[in-house]
mmCIF file with all atom_site columns, C-alpha atoms in Angstrom:
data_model
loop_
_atom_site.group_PDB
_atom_site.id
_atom_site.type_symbol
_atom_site.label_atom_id
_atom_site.label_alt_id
_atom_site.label_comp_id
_atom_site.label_asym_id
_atom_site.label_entity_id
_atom_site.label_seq_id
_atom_site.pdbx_PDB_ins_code
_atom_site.Cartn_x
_atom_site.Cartn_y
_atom_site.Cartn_z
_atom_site.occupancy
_atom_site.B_iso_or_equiv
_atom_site.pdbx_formal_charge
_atom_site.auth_seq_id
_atom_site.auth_comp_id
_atom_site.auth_asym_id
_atom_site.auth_atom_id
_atom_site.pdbx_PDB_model_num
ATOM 1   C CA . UNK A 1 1   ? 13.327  12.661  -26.581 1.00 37.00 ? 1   UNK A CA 1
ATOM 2   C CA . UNK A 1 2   ? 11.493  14.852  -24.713 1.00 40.00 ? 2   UNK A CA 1
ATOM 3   C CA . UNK A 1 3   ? 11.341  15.339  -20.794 1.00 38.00 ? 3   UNK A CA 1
ATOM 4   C CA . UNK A 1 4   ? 8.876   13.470  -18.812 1.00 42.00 ? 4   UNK A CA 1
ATOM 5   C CA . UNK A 1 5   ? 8.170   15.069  -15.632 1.00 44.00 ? 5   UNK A CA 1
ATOM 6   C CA . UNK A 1 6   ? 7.046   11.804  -14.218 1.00 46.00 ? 6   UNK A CA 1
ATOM 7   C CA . UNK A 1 7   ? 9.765   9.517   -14.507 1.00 47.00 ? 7   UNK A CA 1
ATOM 8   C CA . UNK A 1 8   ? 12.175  11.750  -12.827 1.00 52.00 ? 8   UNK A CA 1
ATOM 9   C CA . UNK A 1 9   ? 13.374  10.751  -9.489  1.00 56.00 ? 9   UNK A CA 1
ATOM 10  C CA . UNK A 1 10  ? 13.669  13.178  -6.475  1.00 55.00 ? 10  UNK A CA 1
ATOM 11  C CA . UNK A 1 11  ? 15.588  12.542  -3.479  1.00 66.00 ? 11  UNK A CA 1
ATOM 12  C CA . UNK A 1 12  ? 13.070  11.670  -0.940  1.00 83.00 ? 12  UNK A CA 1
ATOM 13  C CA . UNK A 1 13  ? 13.541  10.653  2.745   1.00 92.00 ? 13  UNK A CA 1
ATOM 14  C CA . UNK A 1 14  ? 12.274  7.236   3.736   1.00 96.00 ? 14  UNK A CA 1
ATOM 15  C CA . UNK A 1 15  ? 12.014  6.287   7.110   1.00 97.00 ? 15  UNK A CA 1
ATOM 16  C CA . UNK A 1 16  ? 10.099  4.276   9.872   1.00 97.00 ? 16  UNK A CA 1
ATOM 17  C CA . UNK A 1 17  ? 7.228   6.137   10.923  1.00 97.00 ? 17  UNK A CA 1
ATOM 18  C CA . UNK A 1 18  ? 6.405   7.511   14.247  1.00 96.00 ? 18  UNK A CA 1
ATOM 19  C CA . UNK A 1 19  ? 3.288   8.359   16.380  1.00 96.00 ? 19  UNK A CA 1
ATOM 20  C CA . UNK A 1 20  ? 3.827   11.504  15.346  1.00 97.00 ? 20  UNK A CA 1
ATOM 21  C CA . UNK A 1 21  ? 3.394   10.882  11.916  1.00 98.00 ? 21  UNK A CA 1
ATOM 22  C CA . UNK A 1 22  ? -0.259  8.783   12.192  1.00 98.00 ? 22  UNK A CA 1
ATOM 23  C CA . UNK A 1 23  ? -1.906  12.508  10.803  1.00 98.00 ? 23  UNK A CA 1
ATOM 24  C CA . UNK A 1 24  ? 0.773   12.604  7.600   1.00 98.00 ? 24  UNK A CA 1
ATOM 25  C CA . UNK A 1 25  ? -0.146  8.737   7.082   1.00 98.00 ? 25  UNK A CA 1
ATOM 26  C CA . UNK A 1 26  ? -4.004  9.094   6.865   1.00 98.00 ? 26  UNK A CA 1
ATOM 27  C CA . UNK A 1 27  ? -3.568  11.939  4.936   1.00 98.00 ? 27  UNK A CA 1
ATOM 28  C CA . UNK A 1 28  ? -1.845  10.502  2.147   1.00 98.00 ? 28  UNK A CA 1
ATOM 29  C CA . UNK A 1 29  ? -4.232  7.446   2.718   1.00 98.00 ? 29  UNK A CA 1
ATOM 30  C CA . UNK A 1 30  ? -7.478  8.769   1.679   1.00 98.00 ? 30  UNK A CA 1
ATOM 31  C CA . UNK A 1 31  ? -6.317  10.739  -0.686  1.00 98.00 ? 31  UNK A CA 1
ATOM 32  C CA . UNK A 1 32  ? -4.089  8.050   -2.633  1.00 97.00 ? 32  UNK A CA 1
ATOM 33  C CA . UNK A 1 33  ? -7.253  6.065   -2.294  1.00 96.00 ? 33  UNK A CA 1
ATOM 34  C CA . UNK A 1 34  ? -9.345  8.539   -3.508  1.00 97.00 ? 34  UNK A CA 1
ATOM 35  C CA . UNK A 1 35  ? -6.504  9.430   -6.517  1.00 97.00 ? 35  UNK A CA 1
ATOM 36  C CA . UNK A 1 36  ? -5.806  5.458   -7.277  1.00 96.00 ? 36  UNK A CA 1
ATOM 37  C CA . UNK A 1 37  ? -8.946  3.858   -6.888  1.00 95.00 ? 37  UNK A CA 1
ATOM 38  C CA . UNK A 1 38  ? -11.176 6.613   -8.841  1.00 96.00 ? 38  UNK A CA 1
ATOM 39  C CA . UNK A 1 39  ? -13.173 4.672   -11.717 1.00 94.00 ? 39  UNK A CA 1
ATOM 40  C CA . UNK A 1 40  ? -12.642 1.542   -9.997  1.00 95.00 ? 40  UNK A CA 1
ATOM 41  C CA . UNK A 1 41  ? -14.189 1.996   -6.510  1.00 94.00 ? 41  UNK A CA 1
ATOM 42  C CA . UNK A 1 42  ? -17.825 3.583   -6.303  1.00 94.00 ? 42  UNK A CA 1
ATOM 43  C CA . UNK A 1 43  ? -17.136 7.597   -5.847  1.00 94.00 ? 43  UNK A CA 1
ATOM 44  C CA . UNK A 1 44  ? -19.602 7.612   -2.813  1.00 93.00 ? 44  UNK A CA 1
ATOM 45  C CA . UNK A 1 45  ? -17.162 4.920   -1.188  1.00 94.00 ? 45  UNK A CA 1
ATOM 46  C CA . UNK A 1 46  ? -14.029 6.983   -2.055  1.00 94.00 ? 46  UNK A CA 1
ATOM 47  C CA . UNK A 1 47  ? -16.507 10.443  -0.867  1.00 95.00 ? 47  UNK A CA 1
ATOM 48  C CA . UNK A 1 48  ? -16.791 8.752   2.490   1.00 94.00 ? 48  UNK A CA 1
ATOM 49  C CA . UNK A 1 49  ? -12.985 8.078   3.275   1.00 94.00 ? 49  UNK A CA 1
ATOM 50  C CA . UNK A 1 50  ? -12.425 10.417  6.674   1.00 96.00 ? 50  UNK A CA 1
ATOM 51  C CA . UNK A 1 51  ? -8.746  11.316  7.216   1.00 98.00 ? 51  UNK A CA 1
ATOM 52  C CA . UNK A 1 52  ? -9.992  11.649  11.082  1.00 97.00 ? 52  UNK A CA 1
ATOM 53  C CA . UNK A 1 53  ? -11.091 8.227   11.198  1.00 97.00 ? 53  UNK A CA 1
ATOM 54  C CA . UNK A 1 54  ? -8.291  7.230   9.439   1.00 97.00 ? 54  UNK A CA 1
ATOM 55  C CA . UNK A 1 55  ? -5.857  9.298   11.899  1.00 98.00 ? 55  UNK A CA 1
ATOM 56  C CA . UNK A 1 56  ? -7.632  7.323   14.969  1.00 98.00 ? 56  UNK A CA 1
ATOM 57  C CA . UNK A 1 57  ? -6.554  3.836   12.995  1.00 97.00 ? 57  UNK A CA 1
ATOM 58  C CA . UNK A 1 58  ? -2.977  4.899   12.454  1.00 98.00 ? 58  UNK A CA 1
ATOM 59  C CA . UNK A 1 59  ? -2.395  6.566   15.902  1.00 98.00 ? 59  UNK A CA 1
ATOM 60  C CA . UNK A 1 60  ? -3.040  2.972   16.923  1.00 97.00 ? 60  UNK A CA 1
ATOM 61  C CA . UNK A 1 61  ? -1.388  0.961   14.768  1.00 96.00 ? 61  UNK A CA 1
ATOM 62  C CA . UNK A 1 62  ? 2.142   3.254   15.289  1.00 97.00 ? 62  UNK A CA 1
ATOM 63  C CA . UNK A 1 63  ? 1.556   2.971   19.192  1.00 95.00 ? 63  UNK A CA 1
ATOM 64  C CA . UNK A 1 64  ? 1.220   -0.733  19.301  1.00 94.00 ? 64  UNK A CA 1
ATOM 65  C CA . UNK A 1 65  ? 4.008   -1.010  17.126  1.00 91.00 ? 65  UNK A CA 1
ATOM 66  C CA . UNK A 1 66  ? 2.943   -4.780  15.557  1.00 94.00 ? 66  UNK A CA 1
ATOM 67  C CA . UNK A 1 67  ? 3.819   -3.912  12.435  1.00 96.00 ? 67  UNK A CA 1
ATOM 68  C CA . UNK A 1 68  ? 6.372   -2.132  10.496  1.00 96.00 ? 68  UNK A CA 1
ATOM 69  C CA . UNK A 1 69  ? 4.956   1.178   8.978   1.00 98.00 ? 69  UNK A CA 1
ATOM 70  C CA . UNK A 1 70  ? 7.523   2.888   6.819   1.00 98.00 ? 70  UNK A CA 1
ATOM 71  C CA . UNK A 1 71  ? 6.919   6.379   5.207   1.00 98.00 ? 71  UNK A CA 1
ATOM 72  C CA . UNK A 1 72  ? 8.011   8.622   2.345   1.00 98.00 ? 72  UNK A CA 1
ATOM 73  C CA . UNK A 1 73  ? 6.720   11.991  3.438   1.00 97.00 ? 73  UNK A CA 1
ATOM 74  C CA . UNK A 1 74  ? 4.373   13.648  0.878   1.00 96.00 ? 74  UNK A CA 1
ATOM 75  C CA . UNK A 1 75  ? 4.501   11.037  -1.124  1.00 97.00 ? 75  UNK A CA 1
ATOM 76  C CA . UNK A 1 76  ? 3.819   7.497   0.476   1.00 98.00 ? 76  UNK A CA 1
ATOM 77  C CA . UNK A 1 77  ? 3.818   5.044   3.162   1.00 98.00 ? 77  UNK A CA 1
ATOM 78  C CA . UNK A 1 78  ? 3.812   1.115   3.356   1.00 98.00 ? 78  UNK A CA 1
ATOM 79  C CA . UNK A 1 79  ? 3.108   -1.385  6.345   1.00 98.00 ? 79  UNK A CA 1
ATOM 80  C CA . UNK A 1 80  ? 4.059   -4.478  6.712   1.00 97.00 ? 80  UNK A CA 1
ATOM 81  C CA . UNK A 1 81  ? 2.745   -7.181  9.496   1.00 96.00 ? 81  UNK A CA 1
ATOM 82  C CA . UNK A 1 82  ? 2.142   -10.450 10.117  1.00 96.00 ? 82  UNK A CA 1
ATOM 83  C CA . UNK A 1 83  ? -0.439  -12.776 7.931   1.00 97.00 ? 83  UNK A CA 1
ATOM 84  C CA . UNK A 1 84  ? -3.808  -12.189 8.569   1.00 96.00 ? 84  UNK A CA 1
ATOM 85  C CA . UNK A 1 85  ? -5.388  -14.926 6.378   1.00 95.00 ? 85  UNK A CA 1
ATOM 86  C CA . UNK A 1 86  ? -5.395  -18.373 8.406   1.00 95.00 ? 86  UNK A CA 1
ATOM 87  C CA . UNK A 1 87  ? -4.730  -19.728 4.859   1.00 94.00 ? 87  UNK A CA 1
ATOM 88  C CA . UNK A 1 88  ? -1.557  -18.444 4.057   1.00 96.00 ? 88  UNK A CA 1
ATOM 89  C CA . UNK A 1 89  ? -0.069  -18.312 7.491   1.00 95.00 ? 89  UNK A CA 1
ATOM 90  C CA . UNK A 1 90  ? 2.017   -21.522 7.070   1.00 96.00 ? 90  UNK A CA 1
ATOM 91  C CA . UNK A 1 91  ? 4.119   -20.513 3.430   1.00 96.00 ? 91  UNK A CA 1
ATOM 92  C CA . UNK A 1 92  ? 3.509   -16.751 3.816   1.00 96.00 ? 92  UNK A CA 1
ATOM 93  C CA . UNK A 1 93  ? 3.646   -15.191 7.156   1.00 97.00 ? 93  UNK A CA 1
ATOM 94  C CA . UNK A 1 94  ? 4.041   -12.146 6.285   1.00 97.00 ? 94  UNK A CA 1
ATOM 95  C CA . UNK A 1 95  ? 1.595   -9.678  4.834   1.00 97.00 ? 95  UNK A CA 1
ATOM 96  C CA . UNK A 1 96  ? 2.007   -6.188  2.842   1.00 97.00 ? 96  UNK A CA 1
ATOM 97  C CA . UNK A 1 97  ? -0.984  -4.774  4.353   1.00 98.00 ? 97  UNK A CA 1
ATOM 98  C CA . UNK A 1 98  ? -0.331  -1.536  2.574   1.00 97.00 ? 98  UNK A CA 1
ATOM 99  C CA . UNK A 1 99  ? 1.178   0.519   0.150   1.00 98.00 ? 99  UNK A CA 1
ATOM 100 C CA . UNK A 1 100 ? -0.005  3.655   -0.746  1.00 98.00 ? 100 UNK A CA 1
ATOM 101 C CA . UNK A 1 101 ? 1.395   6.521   -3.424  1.00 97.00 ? 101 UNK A CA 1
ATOM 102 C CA . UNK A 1 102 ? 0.121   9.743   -4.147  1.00 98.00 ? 102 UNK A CA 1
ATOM 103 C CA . UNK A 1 103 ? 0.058   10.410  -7.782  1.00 96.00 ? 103 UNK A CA 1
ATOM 104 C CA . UNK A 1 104 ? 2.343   12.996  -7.872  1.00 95.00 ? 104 UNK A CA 1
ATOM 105 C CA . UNK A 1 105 ? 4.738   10.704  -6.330  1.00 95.00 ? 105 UNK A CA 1
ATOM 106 C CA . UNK A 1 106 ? 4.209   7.717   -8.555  1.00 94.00 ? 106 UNK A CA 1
ATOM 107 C CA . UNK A 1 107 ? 7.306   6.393   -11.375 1.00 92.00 ? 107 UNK A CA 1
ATOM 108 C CA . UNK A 1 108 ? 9.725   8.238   -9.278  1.00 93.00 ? 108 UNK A CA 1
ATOM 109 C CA . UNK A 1 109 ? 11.170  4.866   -6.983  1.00 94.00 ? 109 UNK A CA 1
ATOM 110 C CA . UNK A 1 110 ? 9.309   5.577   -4.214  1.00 96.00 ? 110 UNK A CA 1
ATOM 111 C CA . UNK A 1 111 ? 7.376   2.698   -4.187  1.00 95.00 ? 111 UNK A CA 1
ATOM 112 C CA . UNK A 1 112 ? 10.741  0.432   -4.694  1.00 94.00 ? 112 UNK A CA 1
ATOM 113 C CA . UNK A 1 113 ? 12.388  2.686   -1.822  1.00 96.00 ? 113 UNK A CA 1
ATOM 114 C CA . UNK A 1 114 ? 9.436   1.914   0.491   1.00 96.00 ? 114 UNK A CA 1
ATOM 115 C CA . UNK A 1 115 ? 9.641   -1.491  -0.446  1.00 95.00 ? 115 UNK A CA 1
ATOM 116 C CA . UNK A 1 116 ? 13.425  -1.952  -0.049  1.00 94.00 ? 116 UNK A CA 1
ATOM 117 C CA . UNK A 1 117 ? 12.477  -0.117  3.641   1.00 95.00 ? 117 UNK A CA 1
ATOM 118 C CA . UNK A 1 118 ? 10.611  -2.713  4.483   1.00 93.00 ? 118 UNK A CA 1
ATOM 119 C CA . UNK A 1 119 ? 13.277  -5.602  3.805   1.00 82.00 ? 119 UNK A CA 1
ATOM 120 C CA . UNK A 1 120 ? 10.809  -8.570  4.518   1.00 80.00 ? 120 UNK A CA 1
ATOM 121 C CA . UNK A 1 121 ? 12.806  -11.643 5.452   1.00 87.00 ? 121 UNK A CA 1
ATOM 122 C CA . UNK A 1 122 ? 10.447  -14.127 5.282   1.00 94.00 ? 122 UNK A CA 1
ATOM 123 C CA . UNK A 1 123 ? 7.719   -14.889 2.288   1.00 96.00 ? 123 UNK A CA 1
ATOM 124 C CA . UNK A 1 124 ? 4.915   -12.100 1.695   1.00 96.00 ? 124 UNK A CA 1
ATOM 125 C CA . UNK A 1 125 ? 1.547   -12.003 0.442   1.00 98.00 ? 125 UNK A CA 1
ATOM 126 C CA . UNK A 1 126 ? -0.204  -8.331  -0.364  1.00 97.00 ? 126 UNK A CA 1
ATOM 127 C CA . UNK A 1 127 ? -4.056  -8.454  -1.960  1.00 98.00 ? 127 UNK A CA 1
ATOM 128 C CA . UNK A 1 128 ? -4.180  -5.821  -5.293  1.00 97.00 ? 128 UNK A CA 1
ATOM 129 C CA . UNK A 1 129 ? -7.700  -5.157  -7.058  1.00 97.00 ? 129 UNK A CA 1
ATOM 130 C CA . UNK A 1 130 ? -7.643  -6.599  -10.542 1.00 97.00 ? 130 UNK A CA 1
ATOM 131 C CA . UNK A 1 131 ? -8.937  -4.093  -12.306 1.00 97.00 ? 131 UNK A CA 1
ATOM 132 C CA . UNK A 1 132 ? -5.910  -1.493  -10.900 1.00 97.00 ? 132 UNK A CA 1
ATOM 133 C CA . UNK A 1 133 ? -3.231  -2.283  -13.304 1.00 97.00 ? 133 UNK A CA 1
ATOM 134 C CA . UNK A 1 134 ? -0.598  -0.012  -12.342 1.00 96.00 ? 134 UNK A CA 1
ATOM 135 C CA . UNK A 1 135 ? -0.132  -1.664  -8.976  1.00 96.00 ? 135 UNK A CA 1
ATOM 136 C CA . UNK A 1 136 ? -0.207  -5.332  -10.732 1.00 97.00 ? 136 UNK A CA 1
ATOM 137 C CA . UNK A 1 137 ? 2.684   -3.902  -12.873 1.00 96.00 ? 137 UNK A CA 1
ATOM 138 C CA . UNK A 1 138 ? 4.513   -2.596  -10.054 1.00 96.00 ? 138 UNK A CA 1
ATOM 139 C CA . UNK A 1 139 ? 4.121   -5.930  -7.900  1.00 96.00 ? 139 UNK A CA 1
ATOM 140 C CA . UNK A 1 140 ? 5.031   -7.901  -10.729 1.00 96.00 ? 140 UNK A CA 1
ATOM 141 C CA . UNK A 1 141 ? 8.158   -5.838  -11.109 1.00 95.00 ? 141 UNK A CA 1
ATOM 142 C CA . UNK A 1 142 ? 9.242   -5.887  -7.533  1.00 94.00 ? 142 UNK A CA 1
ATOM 143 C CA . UNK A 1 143 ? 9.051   -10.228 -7.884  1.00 94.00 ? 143 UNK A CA 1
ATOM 144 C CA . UNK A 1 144 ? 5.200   -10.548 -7.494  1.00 95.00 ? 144 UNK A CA 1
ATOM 145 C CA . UNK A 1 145 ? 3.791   -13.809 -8.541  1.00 96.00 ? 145 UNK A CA 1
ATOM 146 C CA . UNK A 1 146 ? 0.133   -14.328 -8.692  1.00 97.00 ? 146 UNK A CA 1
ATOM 147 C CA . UNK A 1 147 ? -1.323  -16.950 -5.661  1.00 97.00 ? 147 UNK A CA 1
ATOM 148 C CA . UNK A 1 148 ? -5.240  -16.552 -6.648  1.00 97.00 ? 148 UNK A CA 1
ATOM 149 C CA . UNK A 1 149 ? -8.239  -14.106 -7.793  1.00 98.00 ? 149 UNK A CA 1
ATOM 150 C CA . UNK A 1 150 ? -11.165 -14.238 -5.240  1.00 97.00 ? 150 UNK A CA 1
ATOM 151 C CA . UNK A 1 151 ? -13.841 -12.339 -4.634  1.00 97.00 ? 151 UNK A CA 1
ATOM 152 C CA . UNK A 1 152 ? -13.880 -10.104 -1.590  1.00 95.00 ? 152 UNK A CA 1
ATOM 153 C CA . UNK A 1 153 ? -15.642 -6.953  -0.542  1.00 94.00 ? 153 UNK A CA 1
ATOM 154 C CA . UNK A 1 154 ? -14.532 -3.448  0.429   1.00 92.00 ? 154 UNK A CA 1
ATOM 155 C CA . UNK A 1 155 ? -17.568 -1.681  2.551   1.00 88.00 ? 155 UNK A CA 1
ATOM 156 C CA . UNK A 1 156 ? -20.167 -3.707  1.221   1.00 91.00 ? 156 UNK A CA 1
ATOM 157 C CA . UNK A 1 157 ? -18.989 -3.497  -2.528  1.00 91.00 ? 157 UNK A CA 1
ATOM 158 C CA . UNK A 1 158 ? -18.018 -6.726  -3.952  1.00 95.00 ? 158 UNK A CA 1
ATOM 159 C CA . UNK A 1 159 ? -14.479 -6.791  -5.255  1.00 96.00 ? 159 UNK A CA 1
ATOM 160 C CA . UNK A 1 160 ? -12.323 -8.960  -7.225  1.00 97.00 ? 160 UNK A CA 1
ATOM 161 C CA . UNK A 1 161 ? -8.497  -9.239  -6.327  1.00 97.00 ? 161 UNK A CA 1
ATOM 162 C CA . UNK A 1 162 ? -5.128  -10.890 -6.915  1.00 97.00 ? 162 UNK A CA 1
ATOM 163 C CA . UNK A 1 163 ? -3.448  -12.192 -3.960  1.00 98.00 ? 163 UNK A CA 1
ATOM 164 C CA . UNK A 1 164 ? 0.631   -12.216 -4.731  1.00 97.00 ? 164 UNK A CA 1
ATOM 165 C CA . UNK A 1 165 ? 3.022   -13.946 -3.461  1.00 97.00 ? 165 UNK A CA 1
ATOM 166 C CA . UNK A 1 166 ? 6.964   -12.844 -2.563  1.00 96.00 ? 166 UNK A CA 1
ATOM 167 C CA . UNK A 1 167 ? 9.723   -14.757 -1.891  1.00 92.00 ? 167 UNK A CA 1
ATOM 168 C CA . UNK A 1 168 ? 12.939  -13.151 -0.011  1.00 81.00 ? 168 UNK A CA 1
#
């Protein structure tokens, strides 16, 4: 069988993330969205994603320390926090508010290493578009289990997503 580049798994470091790192994080988050969400997201949405913006958001998030930011770097980074939706508060307080890969970085266990990082203790929710099947395989693999689809909206464009459920 031949070699696939992509499934091999390279030691990576995977740690909680500091202040330090809020430029590394928005980094890798416009340009995973910009990698994952091309054909699925308008390109003049994923055109206007702003790593300086982005670094402003995380520089805050990291110094109020309210939620638990883990990162892979070069490759990834996930947060975790409490729930934000009134809705699921009671039987989910917790909520995966993101998880982001870089393609390069993708079917090597990063995304379970971030995950396992994270250890949630109590029952998690995380929202996933529908249409972006890789990440609805992944958080079906890790224990996913579908709550609903809605309809929501990213920066004025309507969206539809799954909202998933995890147990501890």
């Amino acid at each position: 069988m031949p070699h696939d580049p992509c499934m091999t798994r390279l030691p990576v470091e995977i740690r909680p993330a500091r202040p330090k790192d809020a430029a590394e994080i928005a980094r890798i988050h416009v340009q995973a969205w910009q990698e994952s969400y091309r054909g699925l997201l308008p390109d003049d949405l994923l055109a206007r994603q702003d790593v300086s913006a982005r670094q402003k958001i995380w520089e805050q998030a990291l110094e109020q320390g309210q939620t638990r930011i883990v990162i892979a770097p070069g490759a990834g980074f996930a947060q975790l926090g409490p729930q934000r939706e009134a809705e699921f508060a009671a039987d989910w307080p917790l909520e995966l508010w993101a998880m982001y890969l870089l393609d390069d970085a993708k079917r090597r266990g990063i995304g379970r290493a971030l995950w396992a990082a994270l250890a949630p203790q109590k029952p998690m929710t995380c929202c996933v578009l529908i249409t972006n099947l890789p990440a609805i395989a992944f958080y079906e693999a890790i224990g996913g289990r579908r709550l609903l689809t809605r309809d929501e909206e990213i920066a004025g464009t309507p969206i539809r997503e799954h909202v998933n459920g995890f147990a501890p």
